[in-house]
Amino acid sequence: MAYDNYFPLGLAKGKAFIGRIEDAEWLNKNIDTGIHTLLLAPRRYGKSSLVLNVLENKKLDYVEIDLQLCRSGKSVEMKIIRGIEQIISTAIKEKDKVIQSAKRFFGKSKKQWDIGLKGLVHVTIEPEKHDDIAENILTALQFLEVSLKEAGKKAVIFIDEMQEIINVNESDEIQGAIRHFAQKSERVIFIFSGSSRRLLQQMFNDNAKPLYQLCDNVTLGKIEPRYYTAYIKKVAKQSLDLIMPNDVINEILTLSERHPRRLYHLCLYVWRLLETTKKKADITLVQDAWHKLIFSEAKSIRYFLSKFNNSQLKIMAYLSLESNKGLTSKEAQVATNLSSTAISKALNSLEEEDLIECDEDGAYHIIDPVIRDTINFYEKEILA
Ligand SMILES: Nc1ncnc2c1ncn2[C@@H]1O[C@H](COP(=O)(O)OP(=O)(O)OP(=O)(O)O)[C@@H](O)[C@H]1O
Ligand SMILES: [Mg+2]
């Protein structure tokens, strides 16, 4: 097995998917009992991996709809309808039944939708052009419900990057249509997720918003150390015939702060160094691997940071030195040369971007340790 399979940087699948036992059980129960879920976690914490692992294990029909690049209501409508086509195509084997039930369903509602087949297995759904977007989404979902009911099946719709919907003009109407359907559906269970926790919480937990209290909120934390320890030991034995010392594993856990993606990323570098340098597995080797990782990521991180303004960069530079409680204090104002209002504004926007978070003690810190150390190693002069 290649190291990339042991430590994937895309989805964590199969044996590389570790821990998350309670979260998986919780999600499973929600699906079984028809409770919709809002899954919250910082970027790259394993939201997609968790959902897809649970769904694969359940052998349930599902579709993943990613709204990342949707900039118009029409593109959201199309993504959702393509997703519905996909579920119907995989869940219902007898395609002539789909066409029959389409005739009945659309006949009753007096809508002139085109339901067809592409290559015998793929169902295509084409709404009437003049209907509005939210109405089309609702109709397509209702057709899915009817089709699933006739087939005696249930399905899951996993909508990722859901916060993107607020950027389209018809946002409220689309959210209203989803709510209207989801509240009554007996066949379709929704899982919503996304990378901006602040925006998602506003969408789902504000009583003035259409999706208010539709979902059970599930927040993903870090994966417990014992799972990583056992996994790293197992992989070291299997791939390098090495007994990985505990202090080396602890150093991997400490430097990566158990940020899920960064931990696997660091492991990849440790494995490469072990293989190419033939040095022994010790703490220094892990630190070398971490520096190499920061160095190789620095360019893309600097590029990513270039979209932030001066106050935001200053706050991140300040936080890269240590996590901090008194960010609007005089000391912070002097260190950053920013007013307390500018600091609050920058903190707010950085939280919205999910770059920083505030822990239970009220201390802010940068979520991704590689971003933090890149700023710390290379960009100290931001504070000058
Ligand atoms: N259960 C897991 N066990 C081990 N590593 C994991 C697990 N889940 C995720 N990871 C690591 O975290 C990385 C990110 O996972 P994933 O893409 O599922 O996260 P995400 O929260 O959906 O990210 P994004 O915010 O980009 O959508 C994976 O590439 C993998 O390295
Ligand atoms: Mg994801």
Tab-separated table of C-alpha atoms and ligand atoms in Angstrom:
chain	number	residue	atom	x	y	z
A	1	MET	CA	0.000	0.000	0.000
A	2	ALA	CA	1.350	3.451	-0.897
A	3	TYR	CA	1.756	5.869	2.015
A	4	ASP	CA	-0.855	8.137	0.469
A	5	ASN	CA	-3.378	5.379	1.032
A	6	TYR	CA	-2.395	5.071	4.684
A	7	PHE	CA	-2.538	8.836	5.151
A	8	PRO	CA	-4.971	10.210	2.559
A	9	LEU	CA	-5.265	13.953	2.092
A	10	GLY	CA	-8.602	13.667	0.300
A	11	LEU	CA	-11.388	11.623	1.865
A	12	ALA	CA	-10.442	9.295	4.710
A	13	LYS	CA	-11.838	5.932	3.647
A	14	GLY	CA	-11.581	2.281	4.664
A	15	LYS	CA	-8.855	1.607	7.231
A	16	ALA	CA	-7.595	5.200	7.026
A	17	PHE	CA	-10.895	6.342	8.522
A	18	ILE	CA	-10.312	6.125	12.260
A	19	GLY	CA	-12.197	7.071	15.434
A	20	ARG	CA	-15.449	9.046	15.167
A	21	ILE	CA	-17.343	6.067	16.570
A	22	GLU	CA	-19.856	8.043	18.623
A	23	ASP	CA	-20.350	10.626	15.875
A	24	ALA	CA	-20.985	7.862	13.350
A	25	GLU	CA	-23.476	6.151	15.649
A	26	TRP	CA	-25.258	9.426	16.280
A	27	LEU	CA	-25.525	10.177	12.586
A	28	ASN	CA	-26.700	6.625	11.952
A	29	LYS	CA	-29.476	6.998	14.518
A	30	ASN	CA	-30.542	10.318	13.011
A	31	ILE	CA	-30.805	8.721	9.591
A	32	ASP	CA	-32.690	5.692	10.927
A	33	THR	CA	-35.177	7.857	12.758
A	34	GLY	CA	-35.587	10.390	9.958
A	35	ILE	CA	-33.954	13.293	11.792
A	36	HIS	CA	-32.181	15.810	9.574
A	37	THR	CA	-28.648	16.756	10.647
A	38	LEU	CA	-26.543	19.880	10.486
A	39	LEU	CA	-22.898	18.822	10.719
A	40	LEU	CA	-20.561	21.506	11.997
A	41	ALA	CA	-16.773	21.468	12.146
A	42	PRO	CA	-13.841	23.580	11.030
A	43	ARG	CA	-12.451	23.030	7.546
A	44	ARG	CA	-10.667	19.747	6.915
A	45	TYR	CA	-11.859	18.154	10.140
A	46	GLY	CA	-13.478	15.196	8.405
A	47	LYS	CA	-17.117	16.160	7.792
A	48	SER	CA	-17.335	14.624	4.313
A	49	SER	CA	-15.338	11.563	5.348
A	50	LEU	CA	-17.690	10.909	8.262
A	51	VAL	CA	-20.890	11.323	6.278
A	52	LEU	CA	-19.676	9.251	3.342
A	53	ASN	CA	-18.371	6.468	5.576
A	54	VAL	CA	-21.677	6.258	7.414
A	55	LEU	CA	-23.654	6.258	4.164
A	56	GLU	CA	-21.422	3.680	2.468
A	57	ASN	CA	-21.753	1.357	5.463
A	58	LYS	CA	-25.516	1.708	5.532
A	59	LYS	CA	-25.795	0.768	1.884
A	60	LEU	CA	-28.432	3.446	1.591
A	61	ASP	CA	-29.093	5.401	-1.595
A	62	TYR	CA	-27.691	8.863	-1.265
A	63	VAL	CA	-26.358	11.800	-3.167
A	64	GLU	CA	-23.795	14.414	-2.285
A	65	ILE	CA	-24.615	17.890	-3.580
A	66	ASP	CA	-21.821	20.429	-3.248
A	67	LEU	CA	-22.985	24.030	-3.554
A	68	GLN	CA	-19.437	25.419	-3.536
A	69	LEU	CA	-19.510	27.140	-6.897
A	70	CYS	CA	-23.199	27.983	-7.069
A	71	ARG	CA	-23.576	31.674	-7.722
A	72	SER	CA	-27.185	31.793	-8.951
A	73	GLY	CA	-30.500	30.302	-7.929
A	74	LYS	CA	-30.631	28.471	-11.250
A	75	SER	CA	-27.318	26.735	-10.552
A	76	VAL	CA	-28.597	25.633	-7.123
A	77	GLU	CA	-31.783	24.338	-8.767
A	78	MET	CA	-29.769	22.416	-11.346
A	79	LYS	CA	-27.441	20.895	-8.769
A	80	ILE	CA	-30.376	19.720	-6.658
A	81	ILE	CA	-32.286	18.347	-9.649
A	82	ARG	CA	-29.163	16.530	-10.944
A	83	GLY	CA	-28.808	15.046	-7.451
A	84	ILE	CA	-32.416	13.898	-7.453
A	85	GLU	CA	-31.930	12.319	-10.896
A	86	GLN	CA	-28.948	10.452	-9.491
A	87	ILE	CA	-30.861	9.059	-6.511
A	88	ILE	CA	-33.819	7.984	-8.630
A	89	SER	CA	-31.479	6.411	-11.187
A	90	THR	CA	-29.651	4.316	-8.591
A	91	ALA	CA	-32.498	3.612	-6.160
A	92	ILE	CA	-35.102	2.476	-8.638
A	93	LYS	CA	-34.071	-0.335	-10.903
A	94	GLU	CA	-37.241	-0.627	-12.991
A	95	LYS	CA	-37.100	2.537	-15.028
A	96	ASP	CA	-40.486	2.078	-16.670
A	97	LYS	CA	-41.996	2.422	-13.185
A	98	VAL	CA	-40.306	5.809	-12.839
A	99	ILE	CA	-41.832	6.955	-16.081
A	100	GLN	CA	-45.279	5.664	-15.001
A	101	SER	CA	-45.137	7.387	-11.656
A	102	ALA	CA	-43.909	10.591	-13.371
A	103	LYS	CA	-46.963	10.505	-15.609
A	104	ARG	CA	-49.271	10.137	-12.601
A	105	PHE	CA	-47.445	12.723	-10.492
A	106	PHE	CA	-47.097	15.403	-13.131
A	107	GLY	CA	-50.558	14.633	-14.545
A	108	LYS	CA	-52.109	15.424	-11.150
A	109	SER	CA	-50.137	18.636	-10.689
A	110	LYS	CA	-50.777	19.716	-14.289
A	111	LYS	CA	-47.073	20.396	-14.813
A	112	GLN	CA	-45.377	19.777	-18.139
A	113	TRP	CA	-42.038	18.411	-16.956
A	114	ASP	CA	-39.867	16.236	-19.177
A	115	ILE	CA	-38.934	12.960	-17.536
A	116	GLY	CA	-36.769	10.776	-19.713
A	117	LEU	CA	-34.062	8.171	-19.812
A	118	LYS	CA	-30.469	8.551	-20.897
A	119	GLY	CA	-28.853	5.266	-21.873
A	120	LEU	CA	-31.582	3.128	-20.245
A	121	VAL	CA	-30.422	3.652	-16.681
A	122	HIS	CA	-30.107	7.358	-16.072
A	123	VAL	CA	-33.332	9.223	-15.375
A	124	THR	CA	-33.415	12.832	-16.566
A	125	ILE	CA	-35.693	15.506	-15.139
A	126	GLU	CA	-36.334	18.765	-16.934
A	127	PRO	CA	-38.610	21.331	-15.259
A	128	GLU	CA	-40.885	23.761	-17.014
A	129	LYS	CA	-38.888	26.865	-17.809
A	130	HIS	CA	-41.406	29.413	-16.565
A	131	ASP	CA	-41.824	28.000	-13.063
A	132	ASP	CA	-39.831	29.705	-10.358
A	133	ILE	CA	-36.683	28.179	-8.948
A	134	ALA	CA	-37.956	27.378	-5.445
A	135	GLU	CA	-41.123	25.865	-6.921
A	136	ASN	CA	-39.045	23.666	-9.242
A	137	ILE	CA	-36.881	22.440	-6.368
A	138	LEU	CA	-39.967	21.645	-4.298
A	139	THR	CA	-41.647	19.789	-7.178
A	140	ALA	CA	-38.517	17.758	-7.927
A	141	LEU	CA	-38.200	16.804	-4.248
A	142	GLN	CA	-41.869	15.822	-4.115
A	143	PHE	CA	-41.408	13.660	-7.192
A	144	LEU	CA	-38.432	12.002	-5.487
A	145	GLU	CA	-40.599	11.326	-2.413
A	146	VAL	CA	-43.311	9.698	-4.516
A	147	SER	CA	-40.802	7.593	-6.454
A	148	LEU	CA	-39.069	6.412	-3.284
A	149	LYS	CA	-42.397	5.592	-1.668
A	150	GLU	CA	-43.439	3.451	-4.613
A	151	ALA	CA	-40.120	1.616	-4.444
A	152	GLY	CA	-40.389	1.223	-0.640
A	153	LYS	CA	-37.053	3.004	-0.170
A	154	LYS	CA	-35.467	5.864	1.727
A	155	ALA	CA	-32.589	8.078	0.646
A	156	VAL	CA	-30.220	10.684	2.031
A	157	ILE	CA	-29.413	14.029	0.454
A	158	PHE	CA	-26.094	15.356	1.733
A	159	ILE	CA	-25.772	19.064	0.917
A	160	ASP	CA	-22.233	20.331	1.417
A	161	GLU	CA	-21.133	23.981	1.521
A	162	MET	CA	-24.746	24.869	2.295
A	163	GLN	CA	-23.752	28.383	3.424
A	164	GLU	CA	-23.162	29.274	-0.252
A	165	ILE	CA	-26.922	29.415	-0.748
A	166	ILE	CA	-27.108	32.770	1.013
A	167	ASN	CA	-25.240	34.352	-1.908
A	168	VAL	CA	-28.016	33.712	-4.419
A	169	ASN	CA	-30.971	36.046	-4.920
A	170	GLU	CA	-33.616	33.378	-4.328
A	171	SER	CA	-31.923	32.138	-1.148
A	172	ASP	CA	-34.888	32.534	1.229
A	173	GLU	CA	-37.344	30.985	-1.209
A	174	ILE	CA	-35.068	27.991	-1.831
A	175	GLN	CA	-34.498	27.500	1.891
A	176	GLY	CA	-38.272	27.796	2.380
A	177	ALA	CA	-38.890	25.087	-0.236
A	178	ILE	CA	-36.359	22.769	1.396
A	179	ARG	CA	-37.929	23.353	4.799
A	180	HIS	CA	-41.457	22.805	3.521
A	181	PHE	CA	-40.428	19.500	1.982
A	182	ALA	CA	-38.045	18.276	4.687
A	183	GLN	CA	-40.546	18.833	7.488
A	184	LYS	CA	-43.044	16.455	5.951
A	185	SER	CA	-40.894	13.976	4.075
A	186	GLU	CA	-40.994	10.362	5.212
A	187	ARG	CA	-38.495	9.110	2.647
A	188	VAL	CA	-35.723	11.695	2.389
A	189	ILE	CA	-33.284	12.565	5.149
A	190	PHE	CA	-31.075	15.634	4.787
A	191	ILE	CA	-27.556	16.137	6.059
A	192	PHE	CA	-26.278	19.689	5.711
A	193	SER	CA	-22.693	20.712	6.153
A	194	GLY	CA	-20.271	23.435	5.186
A	195	SER	CA	-17.085	25.192	6.060
A	196	SER	CA	-18.434	28.377	7.581
A	197	ARG	CA	-19.850	27.434	10.952
A	198	ARG	CA	-20.877	30.985	11.801
A	199	LEU	CA	-23.003	31.358	8.660
A	200	LEU	CA	-24.497	27.883	9.009
A	201	GLN	CA	-25.470	28.538	12.587
A	202	GLN	CA	-27.133	31.769	11.542
A	203	MET	CA	-29.050	29.921	8.824
A	204	PHE	CA	-30.240	27.061	11.007
A	205	ASN	CA	-30.473	28.514	14.492
A	206	ASP	CA	-32.001	31.940	13.980
A	207	ASN	CA	-35.761	31.904	14.506
A	208	ALA	CA	-36.244	34.476	11.743
A	209	LYS	CA	-34.691	32.166	9.118
A	210	PRO	CA	-36.526	29.514	7.045
A	211	LEU	CA	-34.401	26.572	8.198
A	212	TYR	CA	-34.750	27.379	11.902
A	213	GLN	CA	-34.683	24.245	14.074
A	214	LEU	CA	-35.034	21.875	11.160
A	215	CYS	CA	-31.954	19.891	12.162
A	216	ASP	CA	-30.153	18.196	14.961
A	217	ASN	CA	-26.785	19.981	15.263
A	218	VAL	CA	-23.758	17.684	15.412
A	219	THR	CA	-20.366	19.271	16.062
A	220	LEU	CA	-17.227	17.347	15.141
A	221	GLY	CA	-14.206	17.769	17.355
A	222	LYS	CA	-10.740	16.299	16.979
A	223	ILE	CA	-10.137	12.557	16.834
A	224	GLU	CA	-9.009	11.119	20.173
A	225	PRO	CA	-5.247	10.478	20.559
A	226	ARG	CA	-5.631	6.735	21.276
A	227	TYR	CA	-6.975	6.103	17.772
A	228	TYR	CA	-4.022	7.899	16.201
A	229	THR	CA	-1.516	6.114	18.437
A	230	ALA	CA	-2.878	2.697	17.532
A	231	TYR	CA	-3.111	3.550	13.838
A	232	ILE	CA	0.380	5.043	13.509
A	233	LYS	CA	1.854	2.006	15.303
A	234	LYS	CA	0.001	-0.369	13.016
A	235	VAL	CA	0.998	1.442	9.824
A	236	ALA	CA	4.665	1.732	10.935
A	237	LYS	CA	4.807	-2.002	11.543
A	238	GLN	CA	3.052	-2.893	8.311
A	239	SER	CA	4.780	-0.502	5.968
A	240	LEU	CA	8.266	-0.092	7.452
A	241	ASP	CA	8.491	-3.023	9.868
A	242	LEU	CA	9.179	-0.424	12.537
A	243	ILE	CA	8.107	-0.181	16.154
A	244	MET	CA	7.226	3.492	16.341
A	245	PRO	CA	8.350	4.943	19.711
A	246	ASN	CA	5.665	6.634	21.828
A	247	ASP	CA	7.555	9.927	22.086
A	248	VAL	CA	7.703	10.138	18.289
A	249	ILE	CA	3.956	9.575	18.048
A	250	ASN	CA	3.381	12.200	20.736
A	251	GLU	CA	5.469	14.700	18.793
A	252	ILE	CA	3.341	14.061	15.685
A	253	LEU	CA	0.185	14.615	17.738
A	254	THR	CA	1.590	17.749	19.393
A	255	LEU	CA	2.921	19.532	16.297
A	256	SER	CA	-0.169	18.810	14.206
A	257	GLU	CA	-2.426	19.606	17.190
A	258	ARG	CA	-4.479	16.638	15.958
A	259	HIS	CA	-5.873	18.778	13.173
A	260	PRO	CA	-7.095	15.770	11.121
A	261	ARG	CA	-5.746	16.745	7.731
A	262	ARG	CA	-2.488	18.173	9.068
A	263	LEU	CA	-1.833	15.089	11.154
A	264	TYR	CA	-1.989	12.792	8.135
A	265	HIS	CA	-0.018	15.326	6.132
A	266	LEU	CA	2.739	15.314	8.746
A	267	CYS	CA	2.711	11.496	8.853
A	268	LEU	CA	3.287	11.438	5.086
A	269	TYR	CA	6.350	13.646	5.505
A	270	VAL	CA	7.644	11.572	8.442
A	271	TRP	CA	7.280	8.396	6.387
A	272	ARG	CA	9.044	9.971	3.413
A	273	LEU	CA	11.934	11.138	5.563
A	274	LEU	CA	12.234	7.742	7.202
A	275	GLU	CA	12.418	6.132	3.822
A	276	THR	CA	14.680	8.574	2.026
A	277	THR	CA	17.166	9.511	4.776
A	278	LYS	CA	17.264	6.158	6.585
A	279	LYS	CA	17.503	8.201	9.797
A	280	LYS	CA	16.045	6.724	12.931
A	281	ALA	CA	12.520	7.599	14.017
A	282	ASP	CA	12.980	10.221	16.722
A	283	ILE	CA	11.582	13.591	17.760
A	284	THR	CA	14.115	15.521	15.654
A	285	LEU	CA	12.999	13.673	12.542
A	286	VAL	CA	9.362	14.615	13.224
A	287	GLN	CA	10.385	18.258	13.694
A	288	ASP	CA	12.315	18.162	10.400
A	289	ALA	CA	9.249	16.714	8.704
A	290	TRP	CA	7.083	19.486	10.154
A	291	HIS	CA	9.469	22.172	8.867
A	292	LYS	CA	9.504	20.579	5.439
A	293	LEU	CA	5.724	20.513	5.442
A	294	ILE	CA	5.496	24.197	6.414
A	295	PHE	CA	8.078	25.087	3.786
A	296	SER	CA	6.252	23.241	1.024
A	297	GLU	CA	2.886	24.755	1.986
A	298	ALA	CA	4.211	28.287	2.527
A	299	LYS	CA	3.739	29.474	-1.022
A	300	SER	CA	0.094	28.459	-1.325
A	301	ILE	CA	-0.659	29.704	2.200
A	302	ARG	CA	0.873	33.096	1.442
A	303	TYR	CA	-1.212	33.256	-1.711
A	304	PHE	CA	-4.313	32.340	0.309
A	305	LEU	CA	-3.460	34.990	2.923
A	306	SER	CA	-3.027	37.677	0.291
A	307	LYS	CA	-6.831	38.087	0.095
A	308	PHE	CA	-6.959	39.317	3.705
A	309	ASN	CA	-6.638	42.949	4.685
A	310	ASN	CA	-3.983	44.509	6.852
A	311	SER	CA	-5.941	44.309	10.147
A	312	GLN	CA	-6.851	40.672	9.576
A	313	LEU	CA	-3.236	39.783	8.800
A	314	LYS	CA	-2.016	41.637	11.865
A	315	ILE	CA	-4.433	39.772	14.096
A	316	MET	CA	-3.339	36.463	12.628
A	317	ALA	CA	0.313	37.390	13.043
A	318	TYR	CA	-0.384	38.309	16.663
A	319	LEU	CA	-2.242	35.039	17.237
A	320	SER	CA	0.516	33.059	15.549
A	321	LEU	CA	2.735	33.927	18.505
A	322	GLU	CA	0.298	32.492	21.044
A	323	SER	CA	-3.433	32.004	21.546
A	324	ASN	CA	-4.845	35.031	23.247
A	325	LYS	CA	-7.631	36.114	25.570
A	326	GLY	CA	-7.285	39.850	25.873
A	327	LEU	CA	-7.353	40.668	22.206
A	328	THR	CA	-8.981	44.032	22.578
A	329	SER	CA	-6.695	44.973	25.500
A	330	LYS	CA	-4.286	47.925	25.394
A	331	GLU	CA	-1.377	45.511	25.025
A	332	ALA	CA	-2.905	43.916	21.914
A	333	GLN	CA	-3.704	47.338	20.477
A	334	VAL	CA	-0.092	48.430	20.916
A	335	ALA	CA	1.305	45.183	19.509
A	336	THR	CA	-0.910	45.297	16.435
A	337	ASN	CA	-1.155	49.065	16.116
A	338	LEU	CA	-4.931	48.693	15.663
A	339	SER	CA	-7.874	50.232	17.537
A	340	SER	CA	-10.105	47.951	19.614
A	341	THR	CA	-12.903	48.460	17.052
A	342	ALA	CA	-10.616	47.401	14.197
A	343	ILE	CA	-9.501	44.373	16.226
A	344	SER	CA	-13.106	43.314	16.937
A	345	LYS	CA	-14.031	43.711	13.285
A	346	ALA	CA	-11.043	41.652	12.139
A	347	LEU	CA	-11.747	38.934	14.728
A	348	ASN	CA	-15.328	38.710	13.570
A	349	SER	CA	-14.469	38.348	9.920
A	350	LEU	CA	-11.700	35.813	10.597
A	351	GLU	CA	-14.118	33.730	12.660
A	352	GLU	CA	-16.623	33.923	9.843
A	353	GLU	CA	-13.947	32.580	7.484
A	354	ASP	CA	-13.319	29.783	9.987
A	355	LEU	CA	-9.656	30.694	10.249
A	356	ILE	CA	-9.678	31.373	13.958
A	357	GLU	CA	-11.840	30.189	16.823
A	358	CYS	CA	-12.453	31.053	20.412
A	359	ASP	CA	-12.100	28.256	22.988
A	360	GLU	CA	-14.184	27.768	26.168
A	361	ASP	CA	-11.800	30.045	28.096
A	362	GLY	CA	-12.358	32.881	25.650
A	363	ALA	CA	-8.889	32.571	24.080
A	364	TYR	CA	-8.609	32.962	20.313
A	365	HIS	CA	-6.320	30.806	18.228
A	366	ILE	CA	-5.604	29.987	14.582
A	367	ILE	CA	-7.338	26.699	13.721
A	368	ASP	CA	-4.838	25.353	11.199
A	369	PRO	CA	-1.396	24.866	12.797
A	370	VAL	CA	0.319	24.980	9.384
A	371	ILE	CA	-1.155	28.396	8.643
A	372	ARG	CA	-0.159	29.534	12.113
A	373	ASP	CA	3.429	28.327	11.826
A	374	THR	CA	3.803	29.646	8.281
A	375	ILE	CA	2.928	33.119	9.554
A	376	ASN	CA	5.087	32.602	12.584
A	377	PHE	CA	8.147	31.409	10.635
A	378	TYR	CA	7.955	33.606	7.577
A	379	GLU	CA	5.687	36.570	8.150
A	380	LYS	CA	6.620	38.043	11.519
A	381	GLU	CA	7.205	41.396	9.846
A	382	ILE	CA	3.431	41.741	9.301
A	383	LEU	CA	3.331	43.131	12.830
A	384	ALA	CA	6.046	45.680	12.127
B	1	LIG	N1	-11.965	9.712	10.447
B	1	LIG	C1	-10.775	10.150	10.016
B	1	LIG	N2	-9.640	9.481	10.348
B	1	LIG	C2	-8.438	9.944	9.993
B	1	LIG	N3	-8.247	11.048	9.276
B	1	LIG	C3	-9.320	11.740	8.894
B	1	LIG	C4	-10.630	11.328	9.238
B	1	LIG	N4	-11.493	12.204	8.710
B	1	LIG	C5	-10.758	13.114	8.048
B	1	LIG	N5	-9.444	12.845	8.155
B	1	LIG	C6	-8.349	13.651	7.571
B	1	LIG	O1	-8.855	14.957	7.379
B	1	LIG	C7	-8.824	15.293	5.988
B	1	LIG	C8	-10.058	16.082	5.629
B	1	LIG	O2	-11.198	15.246	5.589
B	1	LIG	P1	-12.554	15.687	4.875
B	1	LIG	O3	-12.296	16.103	3.488
B	1	LIG	O4	-13.534	14.611	5.139
B	1	LIG	O5	-12.893	16.955	5.781
B	1	LIG	P2	-13.980	18.087	5.537
B	1	LIG	O6	-14.297	18.609	6.909
B	1	LIG	O7	-15.098	17.576	4.735
B	1	LIG	O8	-13.124	19.152	4.719
B	1	LIG	P3	-13.656	20.430	3.888
B	1	LIG	O9	-13.827	21.513	4.921
B	1	LIG	O10	-12.520	20.713	2.945
B	1	LIG	O11	-14.933	20.041	3.218
B	1	LIG	C9	-8.672	13.973	5.255
B	1	LIG	O12	-7.935	14.173	4.070
B	1	LIG	C10	-7.873	13.131	6.220
B	1	LIG	O13	-6.497	13.427	6.071
B	2	MG	MG	-15.921	18.276	2.868
